[in-house]
XYZ file of C-alpha atoms in Angstrom:
551
model
C 37.746 -10.374 -21.792
C 34.671 -12.555 -21.125
C 35.136 -12.054 -17.376
C 35.231 -8.321 -17.821
C 31.993 -8.365 -19.879
C 30.350 -10.575 -17.306
C 31.372 -8.170 -14.564
C 29.970 -5.250 -16.541
C 26.728 -7.076 -17.097
C 26.550 -7.835 -13.333
C 27.079 -4.201 -12.508
C 24.452 -3.207 -15.097
C 21.961 -5.723 -13.579
C 22.649 -4.381 -10.019
C 22.042 -0.790 -11.112
C 18.912 -1.552 -13.069
C 15.848 0.315 -11.669
C 13.583 -2.607 -12.515
C 15.612 -4.783 -10.168
C 15.044 -2.197 -7.461
C 11.283 -2.209 -8.146
C 11.137 -6.047 -8.065
C 13.141 -6.134 -4.790
C 10.786 -3.457 -3.344
C 7.812 -5.609 -4.397
C 9.241 -8.560 -2.474
C 9.866 -6.377 0.602
C 6.343 -5.059 0.448
C 4.878 -8.544 0.110
C 6.255 -9.113 3.606
C 5.506 -5.714 5.056
C 1.787 -6.228 5.642
C 2.176 -8.030 8.957
C -0.693 -5.962 10.423
C -3.169 -7.816 8.154
C -2.239 -11.103 9.955
C -3.539 -9.955 13.333
C -6.800 -11.852 12.806
C -4.809 -15.045 12.256
C -2.443 -14.720 15.219
C -4.947 -13.255 17.755
C -6.410 -16.677 18.623
C -2.929 -17.827 19.619
C -2.440 -14.732 21.781
C -5.913 -15.215 23.308
C -5.475 -18.881 24.208
C -1.852 -18.659 25.352
C -2.261 -15.649 27.527
C -5.947 -16.148 28.601
C -7.079 -12.813 27.169
C -10.730 -11.839 26.827
C -12.080 -9.989 23.731
C -11.551 -6.595 25.228
C -7.851 -7.299 25.849
C -7.488 -8.629 22.287
C -9.161 -5.407 21.023
C -6.552 -3.408 22.957
C -3.812 -5.250 21.103
C -5.648 -4.546 17.840
C -5.561 -0.805 18.593
C -1.844 -0.974 19.336
C -1.325 -2.875 16.107
C -3.236 -0.262 14.060
C -1.255 2.574 15.616
C 2.004 0.792 14.922
C 1.132 0.159 11.335
C 0.096 3.772 10.525
C 2.012 6.021 12.888
C 5.221 6.377 10.785
C 6.411 9.817 11.884
C 9.761 8.486 12.983
C 10.208 6.475 9.754
C 9.267 9.493 7.654
C 11.654 11.806 9.433
C 14.414 9.233 9.309
C 14.019 8.683 5.577
C 15.338 12.238 4.934
C 18.495 11.635 6.987
C 19.373 7.897 6.777
C 20.541 5.896 3.796
C 18.094 3.342 2.401
C 19.911 0.295 3.805
C 19.677 1.793 7.294
C 15.973 2.209 6.914
C 15.632 -1.484 6.009
C 17.881 -2.570 8.826
C 15.920 -0.541 11.384
C 12.648 -1.989 10.183
C 14.041 -5.572 10.415
C 15.318 -4.990 13.868
C 11.968 -3.625 15.084
C 10.121 -6.565 13.436
C 12.382 -9.127 15.136
C 12.283 -7.366 18.484
C 8.456 -6.901 18.600
C 7.099 -10.080 17.101
C 10.092 -12.190 18.207
C 9.424 -11.365 21.853
C 5.699 -12.028 21.342
C 6.645 -15.429 19.926
C 8.833 -16.174 22.968
C 5.833 -15.368 25.241
C 3.259 -17.322 23.198
C 5.571 -20.363 22.829
C 6.256 -20.402 26.652
C 9.964 -19.593 26.250
C 9.658 -16.273 28.004
C 7.531 -15.219 31.046
C 4.147 -13.585 30.316
C 4.110 -9.790 30.255
C 1.487 -7.298 31.295
C -1.059 -6.286 28.639
C 0.496 -2.863 28.422
C 3.912 -4.334 27.524
C 2.350 -6.683 25.057
C 0.721 -3.639 23.411
C 4.106 -1.981 23.223
C 5.652 -5.067 21.605
C 2.970 -5.408 18.947
C 3.182 -1.659 18.292
C 7.017 -1.954 17.753
C 6.704 -5.020 15.593
C 4.013 -3.672 13.344
C 5.708 -0.294 13.147
C 8.543 -1.992 11.223
C 6.250 -1.828 8.191
C 6.486 2.002 8.105
C 10.244 1.754 7.493
C 9.740 -0.784 4.659
C 6.869 1.208 3.134
C 8.644 4.572 3.361
C 11.936 3.385 1.915
C 10.208 1.422 -0.910
C 7.954 4.223 -1.997
C 10.509 7.054 -1.725
C 13.136 5.001 -3.606
C 10.849 3.873 -6.386
C 9.327 7.372 -6.878
C 12.820 8.708 -7.423
C 13.544 5.807 -9.897
C 10.219 6.087 -11.707
C 9.243 9.772 -11.464
C 7.102 9.626 -14.661
C 5.286 6.371 -13.656
C 4.310 7.169 -10.081
C 0.728 5.972 -10.323
C 1.454 2.402 -11.641
C 4.497 2.068 -9.384
C 2.811 3.091 -6.180
C -0.196 0.957 -7.024
C 1.969 -2.114 -7.590
C 3.919 -1.600 -4.386
C 0.878 -0.893 -2.242
C -0.838 -3.865 -3.766
C 1.856 -6.299 -2.887
C 1.579 -5.080 0.727
C -1.737 -6.887 0.870
C -0.267 -10.260 -0.110
C 1.575 -10.774 3.223
C -1.220 -12.662 4.878
C -1.846 -14.872 1.879
C 1.846 -15.748 1.524
C 2.544 -16.423 5.221
C -0.620 -18.347 5.845
C 0.135 -20.442 2.750
C 3.574 -21.265 4.132
C 1.940 -22.149 7.480
C -0.457 -24.474 5.617
C 2.543 -26.220 4.060
C 3.992 -26.891 7.499
C 0.902 -29.040 8.309
C 0.927 -28.112 11.936
C -1.671 -27.027 14.430
C 0.896 -25.057 16.547
C -0.273 -21.441 16.049
C 2.864 -20.148 17.755
C 4.750 -21.107 14.596
C 2.701 -18.606 12.620
C 3.802 -15.878 15.077
C 7.382 -17.054 14.538
C 6.988 -16.699 10.782
C 5.641 -13.170 11.262
C 8.733 -12.344 13.363
C 11.352 -13.911 10.987
C 9.950 -13.693 7.444
C 9.798 -9.906 6.897
C 13.085 -9.367 8.685
C 14.943 -11.886 6.549
C 13.567 -10.475 3.327
C 14.363 -6.886 4.348
C 17.955 -7.790 5.284
C 18.439 -9.666 2.009
C 17.199 -6.667 -0.084
C 18.562 -3.797 2.046
C 21.428 -2.971 -0.396
C 19.258 -3.438 -3.504
C 16.322 -1.102 -2.701
C 17.932 2.303 -3.232
C 17.916 5.182 -5.847
C 19.829 4.352 -8.996
C 19.257 7.459 -11.212
C 16.275 5.587 -12.621
C 14.950 8.659 -14.456
C 17.970 8.364 -16.781
C 17.121 4.726 -17.570
C 13.723 5.403 -19.128
C 13.256 3.156 -22.179
C 10.541 2.499 -24.747
C 10.433 -1.038 -23.285
C 9.099 0.322 -19.947
C 5.491 0.027 -21.225
C 6.056 -3.698 -21.955
C 7.673 -4.186 -18.499
C 4.728 -2.618 -16.679
C 2.370 -4.705 -18.790
C 4.257 -7.849 -17.739
C 3.963 -6.876 -14.029
C 0.319 -6.074 -14.382
C -0.212 -9.555 -15.961
C 1.532 -11.145 -12.960
C -0.662 -9.085 -10.620
C -3.870 -10.246 -12.344
C -2.641 -13.840 -12.272
C -1.777 -13.553 -8.545
C -5.184 -12.118 -7.758
C -7.025 -14.715 -9.783
C -4.925 -17.565 -8.492
C -5.262 -16.508 -4.815
C -9.020 -16.139 -5.187
C -9.348 -19.638 -6.578
C -6.980 -21.158 -3.975
C -8.716 -19.515 -1.020
C -12.139 -20.600 -2.272
C -10.832 -24.140 -2.861
C -9.281 -24.351 0.582
C -12.556 -23.100 2.141
C -14.913 -25.417 0.354
C -12.763 -28.514 -0.439
C -10.605 -30.856 1.651
C -7.238 -30.667 -0.146
C -4.432 -33.247 0.344
C -1.054 -32.258 1.660
C 0.532 -32.818 -1.768
C -1.971 -30.498 -3.405
C -1.390 -27.743 -0.834
C 2.381 -28.113 -1.444
C 1.939 -27.725 -5.203
C -0.283 -24.712 -4.799
C 2.344 -23.086 -2.597
C 5.112 -23.751 -5.158
C 3.018 -22.129 -7.954
C 2.445 -19.091 -5.658
C 6.179 -18.588 -5.183
C 6.865 -19.042 -8.857
C 4.431 -16.210 -9.611
C 5.990 -13.990 -6.906
C 9.574 -14.589 -8.249
C 8.671 -14.245 -11.945
C 9.021 -10.400 -12.204
C 12.775 -10.878 -11.871
C 12.618 -11.816 -15.514
C 12.330 -8.129 -16.411
C 15.772 -6.858 -15.218
C 17.426 -10.125 -16.330
C 16.072 -9.759 -19.901
C 16.875 -6.052 -20.077
C 20.481 -6.752 -18.915
C 20.978 -9.601 -21.358
C 19.555 -7.817 -24.393
C 21.360 -4.548 -23.795
C 24.875 -3.439 -24.499
C 26.870 -1.837 -21.724
C 26.959 2.030 -22.044
C 24.829 1.770 -25.189
C 21.180 1.741 -26.075
C 19.364 -1.613 -25.796
C 18.941 -3.975 -28.732
C 15.227 -3.394 -28.488
C 15.613 0.341 -28.919
C 17.933 -0.151 -31.916
C 15.170 -2.144 -33.696
C 12.580 0.562 -33.045
C 11.507 2.854 -35.793
C 13.186 6.285 -35.977
C 10.147 8.357 -34.982
C 9.606 6.239 -31.860
C 13.268 6.483 -30.870
C 13.124 10.218 -31.333
C 9.992 10.399 -29.198
C 11.541 8.301 -26.503
C 14.722 10.446 -26.571
C 12.651 13.614 -26.302
C 10.678 12.078 -23.412
C 13.866 11.120 -21.616
C 15.279 14.534 -22.139
C 12.112 16.135 -20.829
C 12.282 13.958 -17.671
C 15.850 14.953 -17.064
C 15.020 18.575 -17.693
C 12.154 18.419 -15.156
C 14.333 16.823 -12.545
C 17.350 19.070 -13.226
C 15.093 22.154 -13.025
C 13.843 21.018 -9.603
C 17.410 20.313 -8.460
C 18.638 23.706 -9.778
C 15.719 25.445 -8.030
C 16.545 23.717 -4.757
C 20.247 24.721 -5.082
C 19.308 28.358 -5.726
C 16.924 28.398 -2.779
C 19.529 26.718 -0.495
C 22.139 29.361 -1.471
C 19.913 32.252 -0.382
C 20.296 33.864 3.082
C 18.150 32.284 5.796
C 15.756 35.252 6.009
C 15.120 35.188 2.182
C 14.645 31.373 2.280
C 12.088 31.713 5.076
C 10.059 34.244 3.077
C 10.020 32.231 -0.126
C 6.870 30.178 -0.617
C 6.926 27.121 -2.932
C 4.225 26.633 -5.502
C 2.358 23.335 -6.031
C 4.673 21.015 -7.957
C 7.780 22.283 -6.047
C 9.468 20.559 -3.073
C 7.659 21.486 0.132
C 8.806 20.944 3.668
C 6.299 19.323 6.008
C 5.498 22.681 7.650
C 5.048 24.353 4.327
C 2.608 21.584 3.231
C 0.585 21.879 6.467
C -0.428 25.438 5.634
C -1.702 24.635 2.135
C -5.463 24.055 1.715
C -4.866 21.399 -0.919
C -2.955 19.261 1.581
C -5.787 19.335 4.102
C -8.410 18.760 1.480
C -6.498 15.625 0.436
C -6.105 14.504 4.098
C -9.832 14.957 4.963
C -11.052 13.212 1.799
C -8.564 10.373 2.419
C -9.785 10.227 6.047
C -13.423 9.897 4.982
C -12.819 7.367 2.222
C -10.174 5.076 3.665
C -11.478 5.409 7.242
C -14.941 4.200 6.272
C -13.411 1.434 4.136
C -11.241 0.214 6.981
C -14.313 0.211 9.242
C -15.885 -2.397 6.962
C -12.744 -4.512 7.070
C -12.610 -4.324 10.869
C -16.272 -5.322 11.218
C -16.689 -7.646 8.277
C -17.090 -10.691 10.498
C -20.005 -9.147 12.484
C -21.532 -7.650 9.349
C -21.687 -10.958 7.469
C -22.945 -12.789 10.606
C -25.658 -10.249 11.143
C -27.171 -10.973 7.722
C -26.984 -14.750 8.112
C -23.568 -15.913 6.918
C -21.789 -18.427 9.133
C -18.480 -18.724 7.268
C -16.956 -15.185 7.420
C -13.515 -16.242 6.253
C -14.601 -16.176 2.620
C -15.456 -12.447 2.713
C -12.281 -11.618 4.628
C -10.137 -13.433 2.026
C -11.969 -12.026 -1.004
C -11.912 -8.476 0.350
C -8.097 -8.704 0.676
C -7.834 -9.833 -2.959
C -10.173 -7.014 -4.184
C -8.052 -4.618 -2.047
C -4.956 -5.887 -3.960
C -6.691 -5.355 -7.287
C -7.900 -1.875 -6.234
C -4.365 -0.803 -5.402
C -2.923 -2.060 -8.680
C -5.853 -0.852 -10.779
C -6.102 2.465 -9.075
C -2.564 3.292 -9.879
C -2.947 2.204 -13.462
C -6.152 4.111 -14.144
C -5.010 7.271 -12.395
C -1.877 7.244 -14.589
C -4.073 7.136 -17.648
C -6.064 10.103 -16.300
C -2.916 12.257 -15.868
C -0.821 11.053 -18.765
C -3.341 10.697 -21.644
C -5.865 13.349 -20.527
C -3.813 15.748 -18.411
C -6.428 15.820 -15.662
C -5.579 15.706 -11.869
C -5.173 12.308 -10.370
C -7.942 12.937 -7.795
C -10.574 12.262 -10.375
C -9.700 8.619 -9.797
C -10.042 9.115 -5.986
C -13.498 10.649 -6.317
C -14.590 7.596 -8.386
C -13.169 5.264 -5.674
C -15.093 7.154 -2.949
C -18.309 6.815 -4.924
C -17.704 3.096 -5.115
C -17.299 2.846 -1.374
C -20.390 5.020 -0.864
C -22.459 2.605 -3.061
C -21.042 -0.317 -1.051
C -22.170 1.219 2.243
C -25.662 1.792 0.784
C -25.853 -1.852 -0.242
C -24.639 -2.918 3.250
C -27.474 -0.823 4.718
C -30.081 -2.318 2.396
C -28.817 -5.900 2.960
C -30.587 -7.296 -0.095
C -29.842 -10.937 -1.034
C -26.383 -11.298 -2.529
C -25.267 -7.738 -1.797
C -22.560 -8.927 0.665
C -20.569 -10.172 -2.297
C -21.030 -6.983 -4.378
C -20.410 -4.719 -1.388
C -17.152 -6.343 -0.330
C -16.038 -6.175 -3.939
C -16.692 -2.444 -4.169
C -15.155 -1.670 -0.763
C -11.994 -3.644 -1.611
C -11.557 -1.849 -4.953
C -12.282 1.612 -3.583
C -10.251 1.268 -0.407
C -7.284 -0.137 -2.264
C -7.405 2.644 -4.893
C -6.897 5.213 -2.094
C -3.459 3.814 -1.252
C -2.325 4.006 -4.900
C -3.667 7.442 -5.827
C -3.083 9.582 -2.708
C 0.708 8.864 -2.308
C 1.338 9.519 -5.970
C -0.683 12.756 -5.944
C 1.068 14.095 -2.876
C 4.495 13.419 -4.427
C 3.440 15.345 -7.498
C 1.968 18.361 -5.762
C 4.348 18.678 -2.792
C 7.577 17.080 -4.164
C 9.650 14.014 -3.254
C 12.287 15.692 -1.002
C 10.165 15.403 2.132
C 7.670 12.843 0.804
C 8.510 10.345 3.541
C 7.270 12.669 6.294
C 4.229 13.734 4.314
C 3.209 10.154 3.475
C 3.402 9.025 7.050
C 1.361 12.021 8.197
C -1.253 11.150 5.614
C -1.454 7.566 6.812
C -2.647 8.850 10.202
C -6.002 9.447 8.427
C -6.584 5.696 8.357
C -6.541 4.907 12.080
C -8.208 8.257 12.811
C -11.064 7.333 10.488
C -11.281 3.819 11.986
C -11.351 5.237 15.542
C -14.313 7.536 14.730
C -16.265 5.466 12.246
C -15.685 2.089 13.862
C -14.832 2.828 17.469
C -17.547 5.485 17.979
C -20.293 5.407 15.310
C -20.503 1.759 14.256
C -19.772 0.059 17.535
C -22.100 2.334 19.543
C -25.001 1.687 17.176
C -24.294 -1.972 17.067
C -24.241 -2.288 20.841
C -27.461 -0.233 21.059
C -29.244 -2.644 18.687
C -27.674 -5.712 20.395
C -28.937 -4.488 23.771
C -32.443 -4.015 22.369
C -32.396 -7.546 20.964
C -31.078 -8.928 24.248
C -34.083 -7.647 26.077
C -36.483 -8.948 23.444
C -34.934 -12.307 22.455
C -32.468 -13.002 25.238
C -29.429 -13.098 22.887
C -26.005 -11.442 23.138
C -25.142 -10.618 19.535
C -26.988 -8.403 17.078
C -28.772 -10.001 14.148
C -30.419 -8.584 11.075
C -29.748 -5.646 8.716
C -30.678 -3.189 11.462
C -27.318 -3.779 13.132
C -25.427 -1.754 10.589
C -28.277 0.104 8.818
C -27.808 3.566 10.200
C -23.974 3.505 10.468
C -23.647 2.289 6.872
C -25.972 5.097 5.653
C -23.962 7.646 7.633
C -20.709 6.429 6.076
C -22.279 6.325 2.611
C -23.084 10.030 2.905
C -19.605 10.882 4.280
C -18.018 9.107 1.352
C -20.034 11.335 -0.978
C -18.690 14.321 0.936
C -15.184 12.863 0.456
C -15.801 12.572 -3.245
C -16.859 16.258 -3.338
C -13.650 17.292 -1.554
C -11.654 15.280 -4.085
C -13.346 17.184 -6.927
C -12.403 20.407 -5.175
C -8.792 19.251 -5.262
C -9.262 18.532 -8.977
C -10.453 22.070 -9.566
C -7.647 23.663 -7.591
C -4.808 21.602 -9.110
C -5.866 21.253 -12.779
C -3.449 23.989 -13.912
C -0.594 22.365 -11.907
C -1.178 18.989 -13.640
C -1.467 20.708 -17.014
C 2.061 22.021 -16.431
C 3.427 18.799 -14.928
C 2.102 16.661 -17.832
C 2.271 19.111 -20.693
C 2.414 17.237 -24.013
C 5.875 17.200 -25.626
C 6.243 18.820 -29.007
C 8.340 16.833 -31.421
């Protein structure tokens, strides 16, 4: 009897949607290998004798690999979740594993073009992890898309902090080992979690305790961000002993593992095939409200499923002539002819592209205004990026749930923050580097929490994988234009002028990024305006999607 109950508890634990979310968080915390390029590029440069232009070519290939997820998006509609994870793990091992063999001298050097292909393949693995995690958890948490997407996208930014901390524990100067960790770490985590991250009818598991569970995860996120900020600053300014570094790493992993307490607690405190003990102790009105909310969620999802079945049963010529409305399931081609989709894409392109430009040029920007140690700003920006993703999802959920307004109000606010940051970069007043990087990190991170959630609401989840990966193309496209054309051209122009006057190679002073920062500040204001147009065009859709429930 006890064995039977234990088996039922184990099955209940395995089917718990919070276990799926926690597993997806762990996968995401290893999926941001692209953010580690700055750490592994010195190893590539020294081992292969590359110059800066060749390293820049690898960076372009890396950016394309991280954001061109058309194959992953298409595959997500046809392959089971475990296959998506396995494909991502295989690409990660193949791409970065081969790079490690070359850097470690265990394989012959390859031409630059082949190295670009390898780093593209390795980084492209993240698109499989991202797509599978987001699609799965949106299906499991259909009424909490903002917080869930924000949390998942936030953990994506922790990869560099986790792997570099493990590298610090190894107490080695062999940079090839960091490349090996990039090749092996994400693949191992993905393989371990590939049968856990999958849809589990999560919308039917909605509980009044969900709010407490999200609060617990948000608390962990805040602790992680604060802890990482303190640790990075301490490692930059202080000489820490090996034992202290080891202890700091253990604490980091305790924080990362701690969310597993949620599905464990829910499983222990619940009765199989019955309501949880927590629900039984709730007052009657709250239980009735939760029941109504759960019924509403099931009604919404069943209505969408029924509508899809009806459409699928129609003759091909009738299906072709039927046009879905915002809030229905769109195909990729149907979404591409909607003005709202392109308004979202262009505003995303302006906001995230200009934010990524800052991150790509943060070293030169801080050096231009007199800072010698650029690592502090790089580390802090990644932490603010993490907070922006988590906070953007949380605040946008308040906007839609409590006020019934479109989620893009939050995106307009984020773009105003980035615009203000660019203005401060242009002015280069004392201390503005700290404020500017804080604003850019928050605003850029919020984009990655708000846009995927909004697209899944307006265009459905059936083909969300393809749409999400099409949207991510806005990021490298923005970086290519804002960084590769505008910022770099103006920087080289000022550097050349200074070279003639002062016989120096690099550009110094606020003038280096003055014009480009002002241009991007104006473009972000335009992006905010486009986001407000989306708000105006979709307010009725959100009023229907989040209509208050009458009890």
